[in-house]
Amino acid sequence: MKMQSICSLVALSCALLLSNAALLLAQQHAVENWPPSAPKPAKKEKEKAVPHEYPKMGSIERLDPALDALIPPDAQIEKLAEGFEWSEGPVWDRRNDCLYFSDVPRNVVFKWVQGVGTREFLLPSGYTGTAPGGGQGSNGLVLDLGGRLVLCQHGDRRVARLEKNGQFTTLIEYHKFRRLNSPNDLVYDAEGNLFFTDPPYGLAKLNDDPAKELMFNGVYRLARNGTLTVLTKELTFPNGIGLSPDDKTLYVAVSDAKRAIIMAYDVQTDGTIANGRVFFDATSLASPERKGVPDGLKVDKSGNLFATGAGGVLVLSPDGKHLGTILTGQATANCAFGGADGSTLYMTAHMILCRVRTSTKGKGF
């Protein structure tokens, strides 16, 4: 037999021995690990909520028995998070079961989830430039009919939409080739037309700031087709904004300490407004113990207003009667209905995010 053939036989024998040994080891491993374990589930990226009890704060001031039908007699204010510089613009995201809100000086939008807590969601939120201290962050937030986040961007002086890729799309930035002051708060009607306010709060020197290009602080309507209409130039500091359940009445809060009022207007079929009147005058409510002027506001399904003001959140009937106040003990900037059933009122109160359960539901729930 040739040497080459002998070597081939030896190699074949070694391969057979190794194969048998591997088979025996595999059989032994299979016996030791019988029955086989189930596949491990894929790791879920969704935040997991856990039961959590939040500390209580503040109180409910009841001025009229009608408040009991809106806020239960045993309702308590819960402190959800704190440590912010100036919290603002809360909006509930029903698709993702969470709350978004702005911290204006920090240029951040935060996300809060029940039982999980607060985390940074969007940075930058309102000033996308590069100059240190170049501008403030977002203020009012809203979701459009497609569920996308729309922001009043103080620093960029525009209203912008956050796209799925994380980029901003400018919805409006100029009025007749002049930059807006610093859009503050906004609301959509059922058809997707956007109403927003434009005071000068994002400008360092307010009305006297050299960067201010408009001679007025306006309230606007941005139609679905992109047409911008000035609704009024007459308000000193237009701020919070909301619509009645039928979209026929527009409410605008005026955060002027000298005349702290909430205005109401009839919305015409062409989208303009008429019959402006004082819906509620909050000027006399302010005191050293009750800080705050009219700021953000929300409307419930029955037309009641939950409007921030002196001491916290004023609860006003559809005819403008002051039913009571949710006393947060803080200068409270804004509020929003949310939760799974739309019955929880979330409030941004200076450095604090808090909430209270109600017996009503927000408009649209």
XYZ file of C-alpha atoms in Angstrom:
365
model
C 0.000 0.000 0.000
C 1.329 3.388 -0.915
C 2.289 5.816 1.832
C -0.315 8.319 0.543
C -3.120 5.758 0.938
C -1.993 4.882 4.470
C -2.092 8.549 5.465
C -5.586 8.937 4.008
C -6.881 5.962 6.021
C -5.387 7.336 9.225
C -6.974 10.745 8.620
C -10.367 9.164 7.921
C -10.186 7.098 11.109
C -9.367 10.190 13.180
C -12.276 12.092 11.670
C -14.686 9.254 12.501
C -13.435 9.124 16.094
C -13.876 12.889 16.516
C -17.355 12.777 14.978
C -18.467 9.991 17.333
C -17.067 11.858 20.316
C -18.944 15.030 19.346
C -22.161 13.034 18.912
C -21.798 11.475 22.383
C -21.206 14.898 23.949
C -24.247 16.360 22.180
C -26.452 13.459 23.362
C -25.206 13.879 26.926
C -25.901 17.646 26.799
C -29.384 17.034 25.405
C -30.226 14.574 28.192
C -28.954 16.921 30.902
C -31.014 19.822 29.502
C -34.296 18.037 28.804
C -36.949 19.359 28.448
C -35.711 22.274 26.362
C -36.328 25.767 27.776
C -38.647 28.250 26.019
C -37.059 31.038 23.971
C -36.424 34.220 25.934
C -38.812 37.045 24.992
C -37.335 39.989 23.162
C -36.371 42.853 25.393
C -39.125 45.453 25.439
C -38.062 49.046 24.920
C -41.311 50.461 26.298
C -41.006 52.049 29.711
C -42.519 49.870 32.396
C -44.782 51.615 34.866
C -44.811 50.518 38.486
C -47.262 51.445 41.258
C -46.271 54.680 42.941
C -47.806 56.947 45.554
C -47.067 60.621 45.117
C -46.814 63.220 47.918
C -49.730 65.580 48.421
C -49.600 69.358 48.172
C -51.865 72.406 48.093
C -55.632 72.414 48.559
C -58.949 72.977 46.783
C -60.813 76.205 47.498
C -64.565 75.775 46.973
C -66.521 78.958 46.318
C -69.659 77.409 44.821
C -71.395 74.026 45.375
C -71.266 73.482 41.606
C -67.537 72.767 41.929
C -68.317 69.432 43.608
C -69.637 68.126 40.291
C -66.303 68.944 38.636
C -63.776 68.151 41.372
C -64.674 65.469 43.968
C -64.851 66.710 47.579
C -62.035 64.353 48.579
C -59.742 65.265 45.661
C -56.111 65.974 46.500
C -53.286 67.540 44.527
C -50.369 65.181 43.885
C -46.796 66.316 43.292
C -45.415 64.247 40.407
C -41.992 65.817 39.854
C -39.983 68.900 40.764
C -36.692 70.654 40.124
C -37.624 72.537 36.955
C -36.848 76.190 36.281
C -40.163 77.221 34.697
C -42.445 74.380 33.648
C -44.976 75.165 30.930
C -47.204 73.954 28.121
C -48.320 70.446 29.185
C -50.066 68.217 26.654
C -51.262 64.624 27.014
C -50.317 62.103 24.331
C -53.080 59.483 24.222
C -51.246 57.292 21.730
C -48.223 56.911 23.993
C -49.969 57.354 27.354
C -47.644 60.096 28.557
C -47.418 63.816 29.249
C -45.074 66.247 27.511
C -44.226 69.635 28.997
C -41.663 72.389 28.487
C -39.000 73.782 30.763
C -38.637 77.124 29.030
C -35.277 78.386 30.399
C -33.617 74.988 29.997
C -34.690 74.604 26.348
C -36.073 71.123 27.046
C -39.312 69.198 26.572
C -39.753 66.576 29.273
C -41.796 63.390 29.105
C -43.638 62.077 32.167
C -44.999 58.522 32.438
C -47.117 57.186 35.302
C -44.991 55.133 37.683
C -41.851 55.730 35.632
C -41.282 59.427 36.174
C -39.783 62.221 34.128
C -37.049 62.093 31.531
C -35.665 64.456 28.933
C -37.568 64.020 25.666
C -36.409 66.825 23.390
C -33.301 69.029 23.517
C -33.187 71.630 22.094
C -36.893 72.342 22.171
C -37.232 76.001 21.252
C -33.861 77.466 20.389
C -31.940 75.484 17.798
C -29.100 77.962 17.306
C -25.562 77.598 18.607
C -24.938 80.837 20.510
C -24.669 80.250 24.289
C -27.792 81.653 25.925
C -29.068 82.586 22.506
C -32.732 81.967 23.215
C -35.311 80.256 25.369
C -36.913 76.898 24.770
C -40.405 75.857 23.812
C -43.481 77.090 25.642
C -46.952 75.887 24.649
C -47.308 72.404 23.164
C -50.137 70.721 21.281
C -50.662 67.601 19.180
C -51.996 68.026 15.655
C -54.691 65.826 14.116
C -51.987 63.343 13.118
C -50.609 63.059 16.644
C -47.441 65.046 15.906
C -46.033 67.441 18.490
C -46.356 71.124 17.593
C -44.373 73.642 19.625
C -44.313 77.365 20.288
C -40.578 77.975 20.037
C -39.535 81.070 21.965
C -35.902 81.124 20.896
C -36.534 80.445 17.204
C -39.597 82.743 17.260
C -41.783 80.377 15.310
C -44.374 77.612 15.526
C -42.834 74.327 14.456
C -43.793 70.662 14.142
C -41.602 67.806 15.322
C -41.304 65.140 12.633
C -40.718 61.422 13.150
C -37.088 61.803 12.119
C -36.507 64.317 14.915
C -36.342 67.334 12.606
C -38.474 70.474 12.914
C -40.770 71.756 10.185
C -41.590 75.458 10.422
C -45.335 76.082 10.288
C -45.161 79.853 10.658
C -42.352 82.297 11.438
C -43.235 85.598 9.774
C -46.150 87.989 9.462
C -45.763 90.174 6.366
C -42.002 89.581 6.244
C -41.549 90.512 9.901
C -40.533 87.908 12.462
C -43.055 86.893 15.075
C -42.337 88.020 18.644
C -42.206 84.667 20.444
C -45.246 82.393 20.006
C -46.540 81.370 23.411
C -49.572 79.077 23.377
C -51.743 77.378 20.791
C -54.835 75.272 20.141
C -56.300 73.411 17.160
C -59.957 73.381 16.195
C -61.640 70.193 14.992
C -60.792 70.971 11.355
C -57.081 71.424 11.969
C -56.891 75.216 11.942
C -54.366 76.535 14.456
C -54.968 79.472 16.803
C -51.986 80.913 18.686
C -50.806 83.885 20.738
C -47.634 85.904 20.172
C -46.576 88.049 23.154
C -42.960 89.231 23.609
C -42.024 86.982 26.543
C -39.249 85.272 24.610
C -37.491 88.612 24.062
C -35.125 89.801 26.784
C -36.548 93.342 26.949
C -40.113 92.406 26.008
C -41.806 95.241 24.103
C -38.644 97.351 24.242
C -36.371 94.697 22.807
C -34.542 95.926 19.679
C -35.115 92.516 18.070
C -38.890 92.998 18.170
C -40.059 93.561 14.588
C -43.844 93.757 15.042
C -45.520 96.786 16.593
C -48.159 94.685 18.343
C -48.651 91.475 20.313
C -51.125 89.465 18.316
C -53.510 86.557 18.291
C -53.456 84.593 15.030
C -55.196 81.884 13.079
C -53.133 79.665 10.807
C -55.531 77.908 8.431
C -54.929 74.376 7.211
C -53.994 75.779 3.811
C -51.233 77.906 5.376
C -53.042 81.256 5.325
C -52.168 83.406 8.338
C -54.770 85.832 9.716
C -54.286 88.358 12.508
C -57.351 88.009 14.712
C -56.595 90.865 17.099
C -53.795 93.334 17.841
C -55.540 94.953 20.782
C -54.380 92.809 23.733
C -51.373 93.899 25.774
C -49.981 90.449 26.612
C -52.062 87.665 25.010
C -51.069 84.346 26.503
C -53.160 81.212 27.109
C -55.689 80.257 24.455
C -58.559 77.786 24.147
C -61.747 76.953 22.273
C -65.214 76.029 23.485
C -66.404 72.437 22.857
C -68.178 73.520 19.652
C -65.214 75.673 18.497
C -67.500 78.705 18.302
C -65.938 80.676 21.172
C -62.264 81.581 21.445
C -60.802 82.341 24.880
C -57.587 84.324 25.340
C -55.886 84.976 28.677
C -54.162 88.332 29.108
C -51.228 88.109 31.513
C -51.138 91.794 32.349
C -50.990 92.443 36.099
C -52.666 95.825 35.575
C -55.609 94.215 33.792
C -55.518 90.473 34.339
C -58.436 89.270 32.246
C -59.686 86.426 30.097
C -61.303 87.530 26.858
C -63.988 85.676 24.889
C -64.705 86.065 21.159
C -67.229 84.632 18.742
C -65.521 82.634 16.000
C -67.050 83.472 12.614
C -67.570 81.005 9.783
C -64.551 82.465 7.957
C -62.323 81.946 11.002
C -62.168 85.580 12.088
C -63.443 86.699 15.496
C -66.063 89.196 16.655
C -67.876 90.440 19.756
C -64.833 90.570 22.011
C -65.783 90.814 25.682
C -64.247 90.280 29.105
C -65.153 86.751 30.151
C -63.511 86.992 33.579
C -61.557 89.703 35.385
C -58.931 88.260 37.733
C -57.121 91.511 38.529
C -58.307 91.706 42.138
C -57.395 88.098 42.978
C -53.626 88.543 43.059
C -51.891 88.943 46.427
C -48.480 88.227 47.970
C -49.869 84.873 49.082
C -51.464 84.112 45.717
C -49.012 84.705 42.932
C -49.801 84.549 39.261
C -51.737 86.198 36.453
C -53.899 84.597 33.744
C -51.686 82.303 31.715
C -52.498 78.919 30.187
C -56.052 77.594 30.138
C -58.016 74.521 29.104
C -61.707 73.876 28.436
C -63.569 70.764 29.561
C -66.216 68.850 27.608
C -69.019 70.947 29.156
C -67.455 74.334 28.488
C -65.999 75.015 31.932
C -62.641 76.781 31.945
C -59.662 75.636 33.991
C -57.543 78.769 33.794
C -54.279 79.453 35.577
C -54.210 82.601 37.654
C -53.643 83.908 41.158
C -52.880 81.001 43.489
C -53.148 78.175 40.991
C -55.928 77.152 38.591
C -59.255 78.996 38.586
C -62.326 76.922 37.738
C -64.844 79.020 35.810
C -68.315 78.031 34.624
C -69.314 78.537 30.953
C -70.926 81.847 31.940
C -67.802 83.082 33.734
C -68.669 82.335 37.358
C -65.704 81.592 39.621
C -66.527 78.207 41.180
C -63.274 77.646 43.025
C -59.506 77.477 42.772
C -57.043 74.605 42.723
C -54.477 76.142 45.067
C -51.031 74.854 44.160
C -49.192 77.392 46.302
C -47.061 78.217 43.263
C -47.189 80.582 40.324
C -48.908 78.184 37.928
C -48.247 78.584 34.217
C -50.477 76.074 32.467
C -52.575 72.925 32.680
C -53.866 70.068 30.541
C -56.382 67.265 30.817
C -55.015 63.779 30.397
C -54.805 60.255 31.702
C -56.487 57.262 30.130
C -59.966 58.753 30.562
C -59.124 62.442 30.151
C -60.264 63.255 33.690
C -56.941 64.133 35.306
C -55.805 67.750 35.259
C -52.021 68.095 35.005
C -50.525 71.418 36.098
C -47.136 73.016 35.532
C -46.527 75.084 38.654
C -43.164 76.846 38.458
C -40.624 74.201 39.562
C -43.288 71.508 40.015
C -45.415 69.167 37.919
C -48.603 68.179 39.744
C -52.084 66.805 39.082
C -55.590 66.438 40.492
C -58.386 64.039 39.599
C -61.607 65.603 38.350
C -65.123 64.364 37.611
C -65.155 65.923 34.164
C -63.158 65.351 30.978
C -61.107 67.615 28.797
C -62.431 68.838 25.480
C -61.876 66.140 22.888
C -61.816 63.164 25.260
